[in-house]
């Protein structure tokens, strides 16, 4: 009887661990996707990530670095030292308009609508100076990266982010949809 309880306990622990592991995002896959999208060496992307406060800031680094032709690693080191994205943008002659996306109408998103409101349609001259926070830059860069890399609906990314999904989790979902059920590459057409 005691052996049976030990075996059952072990099974429950293994099932709990497997369940917990299923909810953990695959950071290696996320890093690989960033590497593919920005045409950067995966080892460099991993090194850049090691200097960032969060791995999901990788698209911000690469968007800014690629736009101005600078070293992503040097930029990540600036973030490591505590520099804000707005300061890094300004130093590189860029503005918040780098992260502006075109969407139709009001977006029922508690994460994205407040960011989109910082880019009023009737004031394009103000887009460059939009007061984006570090989190705003992170959200917008990942929205652009995931939707563009996989042909995935921006509205779907927004909805998943509103539900508390991390960008590595969203990237994993977008990848799965883009691969299709038989593993054949396809473009996601799911709407909001």
Coordinates of N, CA and C in Angstrom, one line a residue:
X1 N 0.8 -1.2 0.0 CA 0.0 0.0 0.0 C 0.9 1.3 0.0
X2 N 2.0 1.2 0.8 CA 2.8 2.4 0.9 C 3.5 2.7 -0.4
X3 N 3.9 1.6 -1.1 CA 4.6 1.7 -2.4 C 3.6 2.4 -3.4
X4 N 2.4 2.0 -3.3 CA 1.4 2.5 -4.3 C 1.2 4.0 -4.0
X5 N 1.2 4.4 -2.8 CA 1.0 5.9 -2.5 C 2.2 6.6 -3.0
X6 N 3.4 6.1 -2.8 CA 4.6 6.7 -3.3 C 4.6 6.9 -4.8
X7 N 4.2 5.8 -5.5 CA 4.1 5.8 -7.0 C 3.1 6.9 -7.4
X8 N 1.9 6.9 -6.8 CA 0.9 7.9 -7.1 C 1.3 9.3 -6.8
X9 N 2.0 9.5 -5.7 CA 2.6 10.8 -5.4 C 3.6 11.2 -6.5
X10 N 4.4 10.3 -6.9 CA 5.4 10.6 -7.9 C 4.7 11.0 -9.3
X11 N 3.7 10.2 -9.6 CA 2.9 10.5 -10.8 C 2.3 11.9 -10.8
X12 N 1.7 12.2 -9.7 CA 1.1 13.6 -9.5 C 2.1 14.7 -9.6
X13 N 3.3 14.5 -9.0 CA 4.4 15.5 -9.1 C 4.8 15.6 -10.5
X14 N 5.0 14.5 -11.2 CA 5.5 14.6 -12.6 C 4.4 15.3 -13.5
X15 N 3.2 15.0 -13.3 CA 2.1 15.6 -14.1 C 2.1 17.1 -13.8
X16 N 2.2 17.5 -12.5 CA 2.2 18.9 -12.2 C 3.4 19.6 -12.8
X17 N 4.6 19.0 -12.8 CA 5.8 19.6 -13.4 C 5.6 19.7 -14.9
X18 N 5.0 18.7 -15.6 CA 4.8 18.8 -17.0 C 3.8 19.8 -17.4
X19 N 2.7 20.0 -16.5 CA 1.7 21.0 -16.7 C 2.3 22.4 -16.6
X20 N 3.2 22.5 -15.6 CA 3.8 23.8 -15.3 C 4.8 24.2 -16.5
X21 N 5.5 23.2 -17.0 CA 6.4 23.3 -18.1 C 5.7 23.8 -19.4
X22 N 4.5 23.3 -19.6 CA 3.7 23.6 -20.8 C 3.4 25.1 -20.8
X23 N 3.2 25.7 -19.6 CA 2.9 27.1 -19.5 C 4.1 28.0 -19.6
X24 N 5.3 27.4 -19.6 CA 6.5 28.2 -19.6 C 6.8 28.5 -21.1
X25 N 7.0 29.8 -21.4 CA 7.4 30.1 -22.8 C 8.7 29.6 -23.2
X26 N 8.9 29.3 -24.4 CA 10.2 28.9 -24.9 C 11.0 30.1 -25.3
X27 N 11.9 30.5 -24.4 CA 12.7 31.7 -24.7 C 13.7 31.4 -25.9
X28 N 14.1 30.2 -26.0 CA 15.1 29.8 -27.1 C 14.4 30.0 -28.5
X29 N 13.1 29.6 -28.5 CA 12.3 29.8 -29.8 C 12.1 31.3 -30.1
X30 N 11.8 32.0 -29.0 CA 11.6 33.5 -29.2 C 12.9 34.1 -29.7
X31 N 14.0 33.8 -29.1 CA 15.3 34.3 -29.5 C 15.6 34.0 -30.9
X32 N 15.3 32.7 -31.3 CA 15.5 32.2 -32.7 C 14.7 33.1 -33.6
X33 N 13.4 33.3 -33.3 CA 12.5 34.1 -34.1 C 13.0 35.5 -34.3
X34 N 13.5 36.1 -33.2 CA 14.1 37.5 -33.3 C 15.3 37.4 -34.3
X35 N 16.1 36.4 -34.1 CA 17.3 36.2 -35.0 C 16.9 36.2 -36.4
X36 N 15.9 35.3 -36.7 CA 15.4 35.2 -38.1 C 14.9 36.5 -38.7
X37 N 14.0 37.1 -37.9 CA 13.3 38.3 -38.4 C 14.2 39.4 -38.7
X38 N 15.2 39.7 -37.7 CA 16.1 40.8 -37.9 C 17.4 40.4 -38.6
X39 N 17.5 39.2 -39.1 CA 18.6 38.7 -39.8 C 19.9 38.9 -39.0
X40 N 19.9 38.5 -37.8 CA 21.0 38.6 -36.9 C 21.5 37.2 -36.4
X41 N 22.7 37.1 -36.1 CA 23.3 35.8 -35.6 C 22.6 35.5 -34.3
X42 N 22.2 34.2 -34.1 CA 21.4 33.9 -32.9 C 22.3 34.0 -31.7
X43 N 23.6 33.8 -31.8 CA 24.5 33.9 -30.6 C 24.6 35.4 -30.2
X44 N 24.6 36.3 -31.2 CA 24.6 37.7 -30.9 C 23.3 38.1 -30.2
X45 N 22.2 37.6 -30.7 CA 20.9 37.9 -30.1 C 20.9 37.4 -28.6
X46 N 21.4 36.2 -28.4 CA 21.4 35.7 -27.0 C 22.3 36.6 -26.1
X47 N 23.4 37.1 -26.7 CA 24.3 38.0 -25.9 C 23.6 39.3 -25.6
X48 N 22.9 39.8 -26.6 CA 22.2 41.1 -26.4 C 21.1 40.9 -25.3
X49 N 20.4 39.8 -25.4 CA 19.4 39.5 -24.4 C 19.9 39.5 -23.0
X50 N 21.2 39.0 -22.8 CA 21.8 38.9 -21.5 C 22.0 40.2 -20.8
X51 N 21.9 41.3 -21.6 CA 22.1 42.7 -21.0 C 20.8 43.4 -20.8
X52 N 19.7 42.8 -21.3 CA 18.4 43.5 -21.2 C 17.7 43.2 -19.9
X53 N 16.9 44.1 -19.4 CA 16.1 43.8 -18.2 C 15.1 42.6 -18.5
X54 N 14.7 42.5 -19.7 CA 13.7 41.5 -20.1 C 14.1 41.0 -21.5
X55 N 14.0 39.7 -21.8 CA 14.3 39.2 -23.1 C 13.4 39.7 -24.2
X56 N 12.1 40.1 -23.8 CA 11.2 40.5 -24.8 C 11.4 42.0 -25.2
X57 N 12.5 42.6 -24.8 CA 13.0 43.9 -25.3 C 13.8 43.7 -26.5
X58 N 14.1 42.5 -26.9 CA 15.0 42.3 -28.1 C 14.4 43.0 -29.3
X59 N 13.1 42.9 -29.6 CA 12.7 43.6 -30.8 C 12.9 45.1 -30.8
X60 N 12.8 45.7 -29.6 CA 13.0 47.1 -29.5 C 14.5 47.4 -29.9
X61 N 15.4 46.7 -29.3 CA 16.8 46.9 -29.6 C 17.1 46.8 -31.1
X62 N 16.6 45.7 -31.7 CA 16.9 45.5 -33.1 C 16.2 46.4 -34.0
X63 N 15.0 46.9 -33.6 CA 14.3 47.9 -34.5 C 15.1 49.2 -34.5
X64 N 15.5 49.6 -33.3 CA 16.3 50.9 -33.2 C 17.6 50.7 -33.9
X65 N 18.4 49.7 -33.5 CA 19.7 49.5 -34.0 C 19.7 49.4 -35.6
X66 N 18.8 48.6 -36.1 CA 18.7 48.4 -37.6 C 18.3 49.7 -38.3
X67 N 17.5 50.5 -37.6 CA 17.1 51.8 -38.2 C 18.2 52.8 -38.4
X68 N 19.1 52.8 -37.4 CA 20.2 53.8 -37.4 C 21.6 53.1 -37.8
X69 N 21.6 51.8 -37.9 CA 22.8 51.1 -38.3 C 23.8 51.1 -37.2
X70 N 23.3 50.9 -35.9 CA 24.3 50.9 -34.8 C 24.3 49.4 -34.2
X71 N 25.2 49.3 -33.3 CA 25.5 48.0 -32.7 C 24.4 47.6 -31.6
X72 N 23.6 46.6 -31.8 CA 22.6 46.2 -30.9 C 23.2 45.9 -29.5
X73 N 24.4 45.3 -29.4 CA 25.0 45.0 -28.1 C 25.3 46.2 -27.3
X74 N 25.8 47.3 -28.0 CA 26.1 48.5 -27.3 C 24.8 49.1 -26.8
X75 N 23.7 49.0 -27.6 CA 22.4 49.6 -27.1 C 21.9 48.8 -25.9
X76 N 22.0 47.5 -26.0 CA 21.6 46.7 -24.8 C 22.4 47.0 -23.6
X77 N 23.6 47.3 -23.7 CA 24.4 47.7 -22.6 C 24.0 49.0 -22.0
X78 N 23.5 49.9 -22.9 CA 22.9 51.2 -22.4 C 21.7 50.9 -21.5
X79 N 20.9 50.0 -22.0 CA 19.7 49.6 -21.2 C 20.1 49.0 -19.9
X80 N 21.1 48.2 -19.9 CA 21.6 47.5 -18.7 C 22.0 48.6 -17.7
X81 N 22.5 49.7 -18.2 CA 23.0 50.7 -17.3 C 21.8 51.6 -16.8
X82 N 20.6 51.3 -17.3 CA 19.4 52.0 -16.8 C 18.8 53.1 -17.7
X83 N 19.4 53.2 -18.9 CA 18.9 54.2 -19.8 C 17.5 53.9 -20.4
X84 N 16.6 54.9 -20.5 CA 15.3 54.7 -20.9 C 15.3 54.7 -22.5
X85 N 14.2 54.0 -23.0 CA 14.1 53.9 -24.5 C 14.0 55.3 -25.1
X86 N 13.2 56.2 -24.5 CA 13.0 57.5 -25.1 C 14.4 58.2 -25.3
X87 N 15.3 58.1 -24.3 CA 16.6 58.7 -24.3 C 17.4 58.1 -25.5
X88 N 17.3 56.7 -25.6 CA 18.1 56.0 -26.6 C 17.6 56.5 -28.0
X89 N 16.3 56.6 -28.1 CA 15.7 57.0 -29.4 C 16.2 58.4 -29.8
X90 N 16.1 59.3 -28.8 CA 16.6 60.7 -29.1 C 18.1 60.8 -29.4
X91 N 18.9 60.0 -28.7 CA 20.3 60.0 -29.0 C 20.6 59.5 -30.4
X92 N 19.8 58.7 -30.9 CA 20.0 58.1 -32.2 C 19.2 58.9 -33.3
X93 N 18.6 60.0 -33.0 CA 17.9 60.8 -33.9 C 16.6 60.3 -34.3
X94 N 16.0 59.4 -33.5 CA 14.7 58.8 -33.8 C 13.6 59.3 -32.9
X95 N 12.4 59.1 -33.2 CA 11.3 59.5 -32.4 C 10.4 58.3 -32.2
X96 N 9.3 58.6 -31.4 CA 8.4 57.5 -31.1 C 7.6 57.0 -32.3
X97 N 7.6 57.8 -33.4 CA 6.9 57.4 -34.6 C 7.4 56.1 -35.1
X98 N 8.6 55.7 -34.7 CA 9.2 54.4 -35.1 C 8.2 53.2 -34.7
X99 N 7.5 53.4 -33.6 CA 6.6 52.4 -33.1 C 5.2 52.6 -33.4
X100 N 4.8 53.5 -34.3 CA 3.4 53.7 -34.7 C 3.0 52.7 -35.7
X101 N 1.8 52.2 -35.5 CA 1.2 51.2 -36.4 C -0.2 51.8 -36.9
X102 N -0.6 51.4 -38.0 CA -1.9 51.8 -38.6 C -2.9 50.8 -38.2
X103 N -3.9 51.2 -37.4 CA -5.1 50.4 -37.1 C -6.3 51.1 -37.4
X104 N -7.4 50.4 -37.6 CA -8.7 51.0 -38.0 C -9.5 51.2 -36.7
X105 N -9.9 52.4 -36.4 CA -10.8 52.7 -35.4 C -10.3 52.4 -34.0
X106 N -11.3 52.4 -33.1 CA -11.0 52.1 -31.6 C -10.7 50.7 -31.4
X107 N -9.6 50.4 -30.7 CA -9.2 49.0 -30.4 C -9.6 48.7 -29.0
X108 N -10.5 47.7 -28.7 CA -10.9 47.5 -27.3 C -9.8 46.7 -26.6
X109 N -8.7 47.4 -26.4 CA -7.5 46.8 -25.7 C -7.0 47.8 -24.6
X110 N -7.0 47.2 -23.4 CA -6.5 48.0 -22.2 C -5.0 48.3 -22.3
X111 N -4.3 47.4 -23.0 CA -2.9 47.6 -23.2 C -2.6 48.6 -24.3
X112 N -3.2 48.3 -25.5 CA -2.8 49.0 -26.7 C -3.5 50.3 -27.0
X113 N -4.8 50.4 -26.7 CA -5.5 51.7 -27.0 C -4.9 52.9 -26.3
X114 N -4.4 52.8 -25.1 CA -3.8 54.0 -24.5 C -2.5 54.4 -25.2
X115 N -1.8 53.4 -25.8 CA -0.6 53.7 -26.5 C -1.0 54.3 -27.9
X116 N -1.9 53.7 -28.5 CA -2.4 54.2 -29.8 C -2.9 55.6 -29.7
X117 N -3.5 56.0 -28.6 CA -4.1 57.3 -28.3 C -2.9 58.4 -28.3
X118 N -1.7 57.9 -28.1 CA -0.6 58.9 -28.1 C -0.2 59.3 -29.5
X119 N -0.8 58.7 -30.5 CA -0.5 59.0 -31.9 C -1.8 59.4 -32.6
X120 N -2.3 60.7 -32.3 CA -3.6 61.1 -32.8 C -3.5 61.2 -34.4
X121 N -4.5 60.6 -35.0 CA -4.5 60.6 -36.5 C -4.5 62.0 -37.1
X122 N -5.0 62.9 -36.4 CA -5.1 64.3 -37.0 C -3.9 65.1 -36.7
X123 N -2.8 64.5 -36.0 CA -1.6 65.3 -35.7 C -0.4 64.5 -36.0
X124 N -0.1 64.2 -37.3 CA 1.1 63.3 -37.6 C 2.4 64.0 -37.2
X125 N 2.4 65.3 -37.1 CA 3.7 66.0 -36.7 C 4.0 65.7 -35.2
X126 N 3.0 65.3 -34.4 CA 3.2 65.0 -33.0 C 3.7 63.6 -32.8
X127 N 3.6 62.7 -33.7 CA 3.9 61.3 -33.5 C 5.4 61.1 -33.1
X128 N 6.3 61.9 -33.6 CA 7.7 61.7 -33.3 C 7.9 62.0 -31.8
X129 N 7.1 62.9 -31.2 CA 7.3 63.3 -29.8 C 6.4 62.6 -28.8
X130 N 5.6 61.6 -29.3 CA 4.7 60.8 -28.4 C 5.4 60.3 -27.2
X131 N 4.8 60.6 -26.0 CA 5.5 60.2 -24.8 C 5.4 58.7 -24.4
X132 N 6.2 57.9 -25.1 CA 6.1 56.5 -24.9 C 7.0 56.1 -23.7
X133 N 6.4 55.2 -22.9 CA 7.2 54.6 -21.8 C 8.0 53.4 -22.3
X134 N 8.9 52.9 -21.5 CA 9.7 51.7 -21.9 C 8.7 50.5 -22.2
X135 N 7.7 50.4 -21.4 CA 6.7 49.3 -21.6 C 5.9 49.5 -22.9
X136 N 5.6 50.8 -23.3 CA 5.0 51.1 -24.5 C 5.8 50.7 -25.7
X137 N 7.1 51.0 -25.6 CA 8.1 50.6 -26.7 C 8.1 49.1 -26.8
X138 N 8.2 48.4 -25.7 CA 8.2 46.9 -25.7 C 7.0 46.4 -26.3
X139 N 5.8 46.9 -25.9 CA 4.6 46.4 -26.5 C 4.4 46.6 -28.0
X140 N 4.8 47.8 -28.4 CA 4.7 48.1 -29.8 C 5.7 47.4 -30.7
X141 N 6.9 47.3 -30.3 CA 7.9 46.6 -31.0 C 7.6 45.1 -31.2
X142 N 7.1 44.5 -30.1 CA 6.7 43.1 -30.2 C 5.4 42.9 -31.1
X143 N 4.5 43.8 -31.0 CA 3.3 43.7 -31.8 C 3.7 43.7 -33.3
X144 N 4.6 44.7 -33.6 CA 5.1 44.8 -35.0 C 5.9 43.5 -35.5
X145 N 6.8 43.1 -34.6 CA 7.7 41.9 -34.9 C 6.8 40.7 -35.1
X146 N 6.0 40.3 -34.2 CA 5.2 39.1 -34.3 C 4.2 39.1 -35.4
X147 N 3.5 40.2 -35.6 CA 2.5 40.3 -36.6 C 3.2 40.3 -38.0
X148 N 4.3 40.9 -38.2 CA 4.9 41.0 -39.5 C 5.7 39.7 -39.8
X149 N 6.4 39.1 -38.8 CA 7.2 37.9 -39.0 C 6.3 36.7 -39.4
X150 N 5.1 36.6 -38.8 CA 4.3 35.5 -39.1 C 3.1 35.8 -39.9
X151 N 2.9 37.0 -40.3 CA 1.6 37.4 -41.0 C 0.4 37.2 -40.1
X152 N 0.7 37.4 -38.8 CA -0.3 37.2 -37.7 C -1.1 38.5 -37.5
X153 N -2.4 38.3 -37.2 CA -3.2 39.5 -36.9 C -2.7 40.3 -35.7
X154 N -2.6 41.6 -36.0 CA -2.2 42.5 -34.9 C -3.3 42.5 -33.8
X155 N -4.5 42.4 -34.2 CA -5.6 42.4 -33.2 C -5.6 41.2 -32.3
X156 N -5.1 40.1 -32.9 CA -5.0 38.8 -32.1 C -3.9 39.0 -31.1
X157 N -2.7 39.6 -31.5 CA -1.6 39.8 -30.6 C -2.1 40.7 -29.5
X158 N -2.8 41.8 -29.8 CA -3.3 42.7 -28.8 C -4.2 42.0 -27.8
X159 N -5.1 41.1 -28.3 CA -6.1 40.4 -27.5 C -5.3 39.5 -26.5
X160 N -4.3 38.8 -27.0 CA -3.6 37.9 -26.2 C -2.8 38.6 -25.1
X161 N -2.3 39.8 -25.5 CA -1.5 40.6 -24.5 C -2.5 41.1 -23.4
X162 N -3.7 41.5 -23.8 CA -4.7 41.9 -22.8 C -5.0 40.8 -21.9
X163 N -4.9 39.5 -22.3 CA -5.2 38.4 -21.5 C -4.0 38.0 -20.6
X164 N -2.9 38.8 -20.6 CA -1.8 38.5 -19.8 C -0.7 37.6 -20.4
X165 N -0.9 37.3 -21.7 CA 0.1 36.4 -22.3 C 1.4 37.2 -22.5
X166 N 2.5 36.5 -22.3 CA 3.9 37.1 -22.5 C 4.1 37.1 -24.0
X167 N 5.1 37.9 -24.5 CA 5.4 37.8 -25.9 C 6.0 36.5 -26.4
X168 N 6.9 35.9 -25.6 CA 7.3 34.6 -26.0 C 6.2 33.6 -26.1
X169 N 5.1 33.7 -25.3 CA 4.0 32.8 -25.5 C 3.2 33.1 -26.7
X170 N 3.0 34.4 -27.0 CA 2.3 34.9 -28.2 C 3.1 34.5 -29.4
X171 N 4.4 34.6 -29.4 CA 5.3 34.2 -30.5 C 5.1 32.7 -30.8
X172 N 5.0 31.9 -29.7 CA 4.9 30.5 -29.9 C 3.6 30.1 -30.6
X173 N 2.5 30.8 -30.2 CA 1.2 30.6 -30.8 C 1.2 31.1 -32.2
X174 N 1.8 32.2 -32.5 CA 1.8 32.7 -33.9 C 2.6 31.8 -34.8
X175 N 3.7 31.2 -34.2 CA 4.5 30.3 -35.0 C 3.7 29.0 -35.3
X176 N 3.0 28.5 -34.3 CA 2.2 27.3 -34.5 C 1.1 27.5 -35.6
X177 N 0.5 28.7 -35.5 CA -0.6 29.0 -36.6 C 0.1 29.1 -37.9
X178 N 1.2 29.8 -38.0 CA 1.9 30.0 -39.3 C 2.4 28.7 -39.9
X179 N 2.7 27.7 -39.0 CA 3.2 26.4 -39.5 C 2.0 25.5 -40.0
X180 N 0.8 25.8 -39.5 CA -0.3 25.0 -39.9 C -0.3 23.6 -39.2
X181 N -1.4 22.9 -39.4 CA -1.6 21.6 -38.7 C -0.6 20.5 -39.2
X182 N -0.2 20.5 -40.4 CA 0.7 19.5 -41.0 C 2.1 20.0 -41.0
X183 N 2.4 21.2 -40.5 CA 3.8 21.7 -40.5 C 4.1 22.5 -41.7
X184 N 3.1 22.7 -42.6 CA 3.3 23.4 -43.8 C 3.2 24.9 -43.5
X185 N 4.1 25.7 -44.0 CA 4.1 27.1 -43.7 C 2.9 27.8 -44.3
X186 N 2.2 28.6 -43.6 CA 1.1 29.4 -44.1 C 1.0 30.7 -43.3
X187 N 0.2 31.6 -43.8 CA 0.0 32.9 -43.2 C -1.2 32.8 -42.3
X188 N -1.1 33.3 -41.1 CA -2.3 33.4 -40.2 C -3.3 34.4 -40.7
X189 N -4.5 34.0 -40.7 CA -5.6 34.9 -41.2 C -6.6 35.2 -40.1
X190 N -6.3 34.7 -38.9 CA -7.3 34.9 -37.8 C -7.5 36.4 -37.5
X191 N -8.7 36.8 -37.3 CA -9.0 38.2 -37.0 C -9.2 38.3 -35.5
X192 N -9.7 39.5 -35.1 CA -9.8 39.8 -33.7 C -11.1 39.3 -33.2

